Short mmCIF file of C-alpha atoms in Angstrom, two decimals:
data_model
loop_
_atom_site.label_atom_id
_atom_site.label_comp_id
_atom_site.label_asym_id
_atom_site.label_seq_id
_atom_site.Cartn_x
_atom_site.Cartn_y
_atom_site.Cartn_z
CA MET A 190 137.81 -9.49 82.79
CA SER A 191 138.99 -12.98 81.90
CA VAL A 192 140.87 -14.05 78.78
CA GLN A 193 140.43 -17.56 77.40
CA MET A 194 143.72 -19.41 77.07
CA GLU A 195 144.85 -22.78 75.80
CA LEU A 196 147.62 -25.09 76.87
CA SER A 197 150.10 -24.57 74.05
CA ARG A 198 153.15 -26.40 75.31
CA ILE A 199 154.37 -28.71 78.03
CA LEU A 200 158.06 -29.14 78.76
CA ILE A 201 159.02 -32.14 80.87
CA ARG A 202 162.58 -32.57 82.05
CA GLU A 203 162.55 -35.50 84.40
CA LEU A 204 165.94 -34.60 85.85
CA ASN A 205 164.61 -31.23 87.11
CA ASP A 206 162.43 -30.59 90.13
CA TYR A 207 160.15 -28.40 88.05
CA GLN A 208 158.45 -28.59 84.69
CA LEU A 209 156.90 -25.88 82.51
CA ILE A 210 153.58 -25.48 80.81
CA GLU A 211 152.80 -22.56 78.55
CA LEU A 212 149.40 -20.96 78.24
CA ARG A 213 148.62 -18.99 75.07
CA GLU A 214 145.79 -16.57 74.47
CA LEU A 215 143.13 -18.33 72.38
CA ASP A 216 142.43 -15.36 70.10
CA GLY A 217 145.67 -13.44 70.48
CA GLU A 218 149.42 -13.45 70.77
CA ARG A 219 150.07 -13.35 74.51
CA ALA A 220 151.57 -16.36 76.28
CA PHE A 221 153.32 -17.12 79.55
CA PRO A 222 154.84 -20.13 81.34
CA ILE A 223 153.83 -21.67 84.66
CA VAL A 224 156.20 -23.83 86.67
CA ILE A 225 154.61 -27.09 87.86
CA GLY A 226 155.71 -30.34 89.46
CA LEU A 227 156.62 -33.52 87.62
CA PRO A 228 153.54 -35.58 88.69
CA GLU A 229 151.18 -32.84 87.47
CA ALA A 230 153.11 -32.46 84.21
CA GLN A 231 152.97 -36.21 83.63
CA ALA A 232 149.22 -36.29 84.36
CA ILE A 233 148.61 -33.46 81.89
CA GLU A 234 150.79 -35.12 79.25
CA ARG A 235 149.02 -38.49 79.68
CA ARG A 236 145.65 -36.84 79.22
CA LEU A 237 146.80 -34.88 76.15
CA LYS A 238 148.16 -38.07 74.55
CA GLY A 239 145.04 -40.05 75.42
CA VAL A 240 146.98 -42.57 77.51
CA GLU A 241 144.57 -44.64 79.58
CA ILE A 242 145.63 -45.86 83.00
CA LYS A 243 144.12 -48.74 84.95
CA ARG A 244 143.30 -46.85 88.15
CA PRO A 245 142.10 -43.27 88.54
CA GLN A 246 144.74 -40.71 89.35
CA THR A 247 144.05 -37.79 91.69
CA HIS A 248 142.62 -35.58 88.93
CA GLU A 249 140.28 -38.28 87.65
CA LEU A 250 139.22 -38.98 91.23
CA MET A 251 138.45 -35.30 91.82
CA ALA A 252 136.43 -35.10 88.59
CA SER A 253 134.41 -38.16 89.66
CA VAL A 254 133.77 -36.68 93.11
CA ILE A 255 132.57 -33.37 91.62
CA GLU A 256 130.21 -35.19 89.25
CA SER A 257 128.98 -37.64 91.91
CA LEU A 258 128.05 -34.69 94.13
CA GLY A 259 125.99 -33.15 91.34
CA GLY A 260 128.52 -30.65 90.10
CA GLU A 261 129.97 -29.87 86.70
CA LEU A 262 133.39 -28.36 86.12
CA VAL A 263 132.59 -25.58 83.68
CA SER A 264 136.00 -23.87 83.61
CA ILE A 265 139.18 -23.17 85.48
CA THR A 266 140.36 -19.65 86.14
CA ILE A 267 143.85 -18.48 87.01
CA ASN A 268 142.79 -15.57 89.14
CA ASP A 269 145.82 -14.16 90.92
CA LEU A 270 149.58 -13.81 90.86
CA ALA A 271 151.55 -12.89 93.97
CA GLU A 272 155.31 -13.13 94.49
CA HIS A 273 155.73 -15.25 91.33
CA THR A 274 153.05 -17.71 92.49
CA PHE A 275 149.88 -18.26 90.47
CA PHE A 276 146.51 -18.98 92.06
CA ALA A 277 143.52 -20.64 90.42
CA SER A 278 139.96 -21.74 90.99
CA LEU A 279 137.81 -24.62 89.84
CA ASP A 280 134.58 -23.09 88.56
CA ILE A 281 131.86 -25.62 89.35
CA ARG A 282 128.14 -25.39 88.62
CA LYS A 283 125.92 -27.24 91.08
CA ASP A 284 122.64 -28.94 90.09
CA ASN A 285 120.69 -25.89 91.29
CA GLY A 286 122.73 -23.56 89.03
CA GLU A 287 124.80 -22.08 91.85
CA MET A 288 128.43 -21.44 90.90
CA LEU A 289 131.22 -22.47 93.24
CA HIS A 290 134.79 -21.23 92.92
CA ILE A 291 137.12 -23.67 94.67
CA ASP A 292 140.70 -22.61 95.39
CA ALA A 293 143.26 -24.81 93.57
CA ARG A 294 146.84 -24.85 92.41
CA PRO A 295 146.98 -23.98 88.70
CA SER A 296 148.72 -27.26 87.87
CA ASP A 297 145.98 -29.31 89.53
CA ALA A 298 143.25 -27.14 88.02
CA ILE A 299 144.72 -27.46 84.52
CA ALA A 300 145.16 -31.23 84.86
CA LEU A 301 141.55 -31.53 86.00
CA GLY A 302 140.36 -29.14 83.30
CA ILE A 303 142.08 -31.13 80.59
CA ALA A 304 140.57 -34.33 81.98
CA ARG A 305 137.09 -32.81 81.48
CA ASP A 306 137.76 -30.56 78.45
CA ALA A 307 137.02 -27.45 80.52
CA PRO A 308 138.18 -24.11 79.16
CA ILE A 309 141.03 -22.22 80.84
CA PHE A 310 140.63 -18.54 81.68
CA VAL A 311 143.17 -16.08 83.04
CA GLU A 312 142.20 -12.81 84.67
CA GLU A 313 143.55 -9.84 82.69
CA HIS A 314 145.55 -8.48 85.64
CA VAL A 315 147.23 -11.89 86.06
CA LEU A 316 148.09 -12.04 82.38
CA GLU A 317 149.58 -8.55 82.50
CA GLY A 318 151.54 -9.43 85.64
CA ALA A 319 152.85 -12.67 84.12
CA LEU A 320 153.99 -10.82 81.00
CA ASP A 321 155.72 -8.16 83.14
CA ASP A 322 157.56 -10.94 85.02
CA ASP A 323 158.83 -12.38 81.71
CA GLU A 324 160.52 -9.13 80.68
#
């Protein structure tokens, strides 16, 4: 079972090699952080602030490619957690209705999802595992 989440916080510290985003349960109390890289954090922050850039960045490029090939990003799903590493998929509906689940890093998936206002889902076992790691 998947739980819908929202990006509740982004913490950028440009002097660190890693940044943090926090996902929070849409209709609940649970939340957990994900460590991401600076470029992904900056892309997410730009999108959240509505900052337009002159040339497409990687996430905008990927969204355009998906749409040009007749697909629609309907959601992103964080579907696994192994050895403190999260895994995600881009959930894409093709013109014929077929669903594709494309493997992606959560940071890239979230950046792309935010670029296209796609909902974020987390599998229940991943959410439980992430909360266990926080304790």
